[in-house]
Short mmCIF file of C-alpha atoms in Angstrom, two decimals:
data_model
loop_
_atom_site.label_atom_id
_atom_site.label_comp_id
_atom_site.label_asym_id
_atom_site.label_seq_id
_atom_site.Cartn_x
_atom_site.Cartn_y
_atom_site.Cartn_z
CA MET A 1 120.34 50.91 134.10
CA ALA A 2 120.50 47.19 134.82
CA THR A 3 122.07 45.27 137.71
CA TYR A 4 123.34 41.71 137.61
CA TYR A 5 124.95 39.44 140.18
CA VAL A 6 127.53 36.65 140.29
CA ARG A 7 128.23 34.36 143.24
CA GLN A 8 130.08 31.07 143.59
CA ASP A 9 126.97 29.09 144.45
CA GLY A 10 124.88 30.71 141.70
CA SER A 11 123.82 29.10 138.45
CA ASN A 12 124.20 30.22 134.86
CA LEU A 13 120.66 28.93 134.36
CA ASN A 14 119.40 31.75 136.59
CA ALA A 15 118.31 35.19 135.38
CA GLY A 16 121.27 36.84 137.13
CA THR A 17 119.11 39.81 138.16
CA SER A 18 119.09 39.44 141.94
CA PRO A 19 121.41 38.07 144.66
CA SER A 20 119.21 34.98 145.00
CA LEU A 21 119.15 34.45 141.21
CA ALA A 22 122.84 35.14 140.65
CA TRP A 23 124.91 33.65 137.88
CA ALA A 24 127.88 31.44 138.73
CA THR A 25 130.66 32.74 136.48
CA LEU A 26 132.04 36.01 135.20
CA ILE A 27 132.58 34.42 131.80
CA TYR A 28 128.86 33.88 131.43
CA ALA A 29 127.88 37.25 132.89
CA LEU A 30 130.18 39.29 130.63
CA ALA A 31 128.72 37.58 127.59
CA ASN A 32 125.05 37.71 128.56
CA MET A 33 124.30 40.95 130.42
CA THR A 34 121.75 43.16 128.67
CA LEU A 35 122.96 46.74 128.97
CA THR A 36 120.42 49.54 129.22
CA ALA A 37 120.71 53.32 129.51
CA GLY A 38 122.86 54.46 132.40
CA ASP A 39 125.39 52.64 134.62
CA ASN A 40 125.02 48.86 134.43
CA TYR A 41 126.50 47.03 137.43
CA LEU A 42 127.83 43.51 137.66
CA TYR A 43 128.23 42.81 141.39
CA ILE A 44 130.52 39.91 142.28
CA ALA A 45 130.12 38.24 145.66
CA PRO A 46 133.01 37.32 147.96
CA GLY A 47 134.57 34.05 146.87
CA VAL A 48 137.17 32.48 144.61
CA TYR A 49 136.59 32.57 140.85
CA ARG A 50 138.98 30.30 138.96
CA GLU A 51 138.41 31.64 135.47
CA SER A 52 139.67 34.06 132.82
CA PRO A 53 136.70 36.12 131.62
CA THR A 54 136.54 38.26 128.48
CA VAL A 55 134.08 41.13 127.98
CA THR A 56 132.10 40.25 124.84
CA ILE A 57 129.14 42.55 125.39
CA THR A 58 129.66 46.11 124.11
CA PRO A 59 129.18 49.05 126.48
CA THR A 60 128.65 52.53 125.03
CA SER A 61 128.75 56.08 126.35
CA ALA A 62 125.02 55.72 127.07
CA ASN A 63 125.23 52.17 128.49
CA ARG A 64 128.30 51.97 130.72
CA LEU A 65 129.50 48.78 132.43
CA ILE A 66 130.82 48.62 136.02
CA ILE A 67 132.42 45.32 137.03
CA SER A 68 132.36 45.65 140.80
CA GLY A 69 133.67 43.22 143.36
CA ASN A 70 131.64 43.39 146.57
CA PRO A 71 134.02 42.27 149.34
CA THR A 72 131.79 43.74 152.06
CA ALA A 73 128.88 41.57 150.81
CA THR A 74 126.49 44.51 151.12
CA GLN A 75 124.84 43.40 147.88
CA PHE A 76 124.64 39.80 149.12
CA PRO A 77 123.08 39.96 152.60
CA THR A 78 123.20 36.19 153.18
CA LEU A 79 126.94 35.96 152.56
CA THR A 80 130.01 36.76 154.67
CA ALA A 81 132.42 39.53 153.72
CA GLY A 82 135.71 38.47 152.13
CA GLN A 83 137.96 38.81 149.10
CA VAL A 84 136.54 38.76 145.61
CA ARG A 85 139.37 36.70 144.18
CA LEU A 86 139.96 36.08 140.49
CA THR A 87 142.71 33.54 139.94
CA GLY A 88 144.18 31.17 137.39
CA ALA A 89 145.24 28.71 140.09
CA THR A 90 143.36 25.43 140.03
CA SER A 91 143.76 25.11 143.81
CA ASP A 92 145.10 27.12 146.72
CA ILE A 93 148.38 25.18 146.66
CA THR A 94 149.20 25.84 142.99
CA VAL A 95 150.53 28.91 141.20
CA SER A 96 148.15 30.89 139.00
CA ALA A 97 148.36 29.86 135.35
CA SER A 98 149.95 32.17 132.78
CA ALA A 99 147.02 33.77 130.98
CA THR A 100 145.27 37.12 130.82
CA ARG A 101 143.02 37.10 133.85
CA LEU A 102 140.45 39.73 132.81
CA ASN A 103 140.28 40.77 129.16
CA LEU A 104 138.36 43.95 128.40
CA ASN A 105 138.71 43.03 124.72
CA ASN A 106 139.25 46.57 123.35
CA LYS A 107 135.90 47.66 124.76
CA SER A 108 135.29 51.17 126.09
CA TYR A 109 133.15 52.68 128.86
CA ILE A 110 134.08 50.10 131.50
CA THR A 111 135.01 50.40 135.17
CA VAL A 112 136.76 47.55 137.03
CA GLU A 113 136.90 47.85 140.80
CA ASN A 114 137.36 46.04 144.12
CA LEU A 115 138.86 42.79 142.80
CA PHE A 116 141.75 40.73 144.16
CA ILE A 117 143.47 39.31 141.08
CA GLU A 118 146.17 36.63 141.05
CA HIS A 119 148.21 36.43 137.88
CA ASN A 120 151.31 34.81 136.38
CA ALA A 121 153.01 37.44 134.21
CA ALA A 122 154.99 34.91 132.15
CA GLY A 123 154.17 34.67 128.47
CA GLY A 124 153.52 38.40 128.07
CA THR A 125 150.03 38.25 129.56
CA SER A 126 148.25 40.82 131.74
CA ALA A 127 146.14 40.59 134.86
CA ILE A 128 143.83 43.19 133.28
CA ALA A 129 144.23 43.63 129.52
CA CYS A 130 142.36 46.71 128.36
CA GLY A 131 143.39 46.72 124.71
CA THR A 132 142.70 49.91 122.76
CA GLY A 133 139.43 50.88 124.40
CA SER A 134 138.91 54.37 125.80
CA ASP A 135 136.88 55.88 128.62
CA PHE A 136 137.70 53.21 131.16
CA THR A 137 138.63 53.23 134.85
CA ILE A 138 140.66 50.63 136.77
CA ARG A 139 140.45 51.36 140.49
CA LYS A 140 140.69 49.91 144.00
CA ASN A 141 142.01 46.53 142.89
CA VAL A 142 144.77 44.40 144.36
CA ILE A 143 146.86 42.61 141.73
CA PHE A 144 149.39 40.01 142.85
CA SER A 145 151.58 38.35 140.27
CA HIS A 146 153.82 35.30 140.28
CA TYR A 147 156.49 35.91 137.64
CA LEU A 148 158.35 32.70 136.85
CA GLY A 149 160.32 33.78 133.79
CA GLY A 150 159.65 33.77 130.07
CA GLY A 151 158.03 36.62 128.17
CA VAL A 152 157.31 39.45 130.58
CA GLY A 153 153.73 40.54 131.17
CA SER A 154 152.03 43.23 133.22
CA ALA A 155 149.44 43.90 135.87
CA ILE A 156 147.49 46.40 133.73
CA SER A 157 148.07 46.91 130.02
CA PHE A 158 146.39 49.32 127.62
CA GLY A 159 146.80 51.04 124.29
CA THR A 160 145.22 54.15 122.84
CA THR A 161 143.96 55.34 119.49
CA PRO A 162 144.52 58.83 118.02
CA LEU A 163 141.71 61.02 119.34
CA THR A 164 141.00 64.73 119.30
CA THR A 165 139.60 64.79 122.83
CA GLY A 166 141.80 62.39 124.79
CA ASN A 167 141.15 58.82 125.86
CA ASN A 168 139.76 59.36 129.40
CA ILE A 169 141.74 56.50 130.92
CA LEU A 170 142.00 56.52 134.72
CA ILE A 171 144.08 54.02 136.71
CA GLU A 172 143.81 54.84 140.42
CA SER A 173 144.05 53.50 143.95
CA ASN A 174 145.32 50.04 143.00
CA ILE A 175 147.89 47.92 144.84
CA ILE A 176 150.16 46.09 142.39
CA PHE A 177 152.70 43.61 143.71
CA GLY A 178 155.25 41.30 142.09
CA CYS A 179 154.54 41.85 138.39
CA ALA A 180 157.15 42.28 135.68
CA TYR A 181 155.58 45.44 134.28
CA GLY A 182 153.18 47.11 136.69
CA ILE A 183 151.30 49.47 134.34
CA TYR A 184 152.15 49.17 130.63
CA GLY A 185 150.72 51.65 128.12
CA THR A 186 151.27 52.05 124.39
CA LEU A 187 150.12 55.46 123.16
CA GLN A 188 149.22 56.87 119.78
CA ALA A 189 149.71 60.53 118.94
CA GLN A 190 147.01 62.96 119.95
CA ILE A 191 145.40 65.30 117.45
CA PRO A 192 146.30 68.17 117.70
CA SER A 193 149.85 67.58 118.90
CA THR A 194 149.31 69.82 121.94
CA GLY A 195 146.65 67.52 123.35
CA HIS A 196 147.08 65.39 126.47
CA SER A 197 146.64 61.66 125.95
CA GLY A 198 143.86 61.56 128.52
CA VAL A 199 145.75 58.97 130.58
CA VAL A 200 145.87 59.64 134.35
CA ILE A 201 147.66 57.29 136.77
CA ARG A 202 147.24 58.30 140.41
CA ASN A 203 147.18 57.07 144.01
CA ASN A 204 148.61 53.62 143.15
CA ARG A 205 151.04 51.57 145.23
CA ILE A 206 153.36 49.56 143.00
CA GLN A 207 155.75 47.32 144.90
CA ALA A 208 158.34 44.67 144.01
CA ASN A 209 157.74 45.04 140.28
CA GLY A 210 160.26 45.37 137.45
CA TRP A 211 162.12 42.39 136.04
CA GLN A 212 164.30 41.77 132.99
CA ASN A 213 164.21 45.42 131.92
CA ALA A 214 160.51 45.71 132.72
CA PHE A 215 159.31 48.71 134.73
CA PRO A 216 156.69 49.50 137.40
CA ILE A 217 155.23 52.19 135.10
CA TYR A 218 156.11 52.01 131.41
CA ILE A 219 154.58 54.32 128.82
CA THR A 220 155.78 53.89 125.26
CA THR A 221 154.59 55.09 121.87
CA ASN A 222 154.49 53.54 118.43
CA VAL A 223 154.59 56.99 116.79
CA SER A 224 158.03 58.36 115.98
CA SER A 225 157.05 62.01 115.42
CA THR A 226 158.85 64.47 117.68
CA THR A 227 155.98 66.96 117.44
CA ALA A 228 153.15 64.61 118.36
CA SER A 229 152.10 64.49 122.01
CA HIS A 230 151.46 61.37 124.06
CA ALA A 231 151.65 63.03 127.46
CA VAL A 232 150.35 61.34 130.61
CA THR A 233 149.87 62.47 134.21
CA ILE A 234 151.25 60.41 137.11
CA SER A 235 150.59 61.64 140.64
CA ASN A 236 150.50 60.52 144.27
CA CYS A 237 151.93 57.07 143.55
CA ILE A 238 154.26 55.01 145.76
CA ILE A 239 156.79 52.91 143.83
CA THR A 240 159.19 50.74 145.82
CA GLN A 241 161.54 47.78 145.50
CA SER A 242 161.91 47.75 141.73
CA ASN A 243 164.71 45.83 140.03
CA SER A 244 164.78 48.42 137.25
CA VAL A 245 163.84 52.01 136.38
CA ALA A 246 160.78 53.06 138.40
CA ILE A 247 159.08 55.09 135.65
CA GLN A 248 159.94 54.95 131.94
CA LEU A 249 158.12 57.44 129.72
CA GLY A 250 158.17 57.90 125.98
CA GLY A 251 156.44 60.66 124.03
CA GLY A 252 155.40 64.04 125.33
CA ASN A 253 156.91 67.26 124.01
CA THR A 254 157.84 70.73 125.22
CA THR A 255 154.31 72.00 124.61
CA THR A 256 152.52 69.15 126.37
CA PRO A 257 155.01 67.33 128.60
CA HIS A 258 154.43 64.39 130.86
CA ILE A 259 153.57 65.33 134.44
CA VAL A 260 154.98 63.28 137.34
CA GLN A 261 154.24 64.81 140.72
CA ASN A 262 153.79 64.15 144.44
CA SER A 263 155.02 60.56 144.21
CA ILE A 264 157.37 58.52 146.40
CA ILE A 265 160.02 56.39 144.71
CA ALA A 266 162.24 54.29 146.98
CA LEU A 267 164.52 51.25 146.90
CA CYS A 268 164.59 51.15 143.11
CA ILE A 269 167.73 50.57 141.04
CA VAL A 270 167.08 53.81 139.15
CA THR A 271 164.40 56.39 139.94
CA GLY A 272 163.23 57.01 136.39
CA LYS A 273 163.80 58.75 133.10
#
């Protein structure tokens, strides 16, 4: 287990291993952390981070990575509590640039939590792009998107690979506002066909999303088989003010169907299908 720190007034010349020796950027941290056995934390201090980091280190099942915003500043006792804001805007009077804001780069065994992310969904980009990694959790984030037209992007995007045990993907307790697609997943078939995809989406609030035939929750599959299963579970979500279908699901079958339960859908053009 290793712990590293990032703060606005840090330096990438530091060791990054304590609040007083914090690094300055997420880009540097996610390329230079040394992961050891157990849960490896990257704590991010309150502040504004105008960057688009990519995870280039490689977590494993034995060396997990937790990217953790620390808005309460409990890990940074000399700082004041506030948002941990990741944005593509060059100033507070400009709109965030169109680019993927946090790229997990197809890596697995990652948790992302407690961030406030500003994103422009034009150009087909994502606020958090997970790629085809597995065993990841996206939780307790606020994602706000400016969509100004062009190719539609998403707040959170992910894909899966065919696995025998499921992908262990959890997206929970996020607030997603103003994106084209809210949560966009592309699933492969599970082996055997009765298996669940391992994708669970729960306790999210998704508001004012859906644009140009994009959807607050959209799960598709690139496998045409009618016997293969790509089932997901969606529960305890609130979806409101969508300009399109609230939930669009592909895949699933009579043996292992999708599960949508205990959710509120309101003020949408169509509730779902």
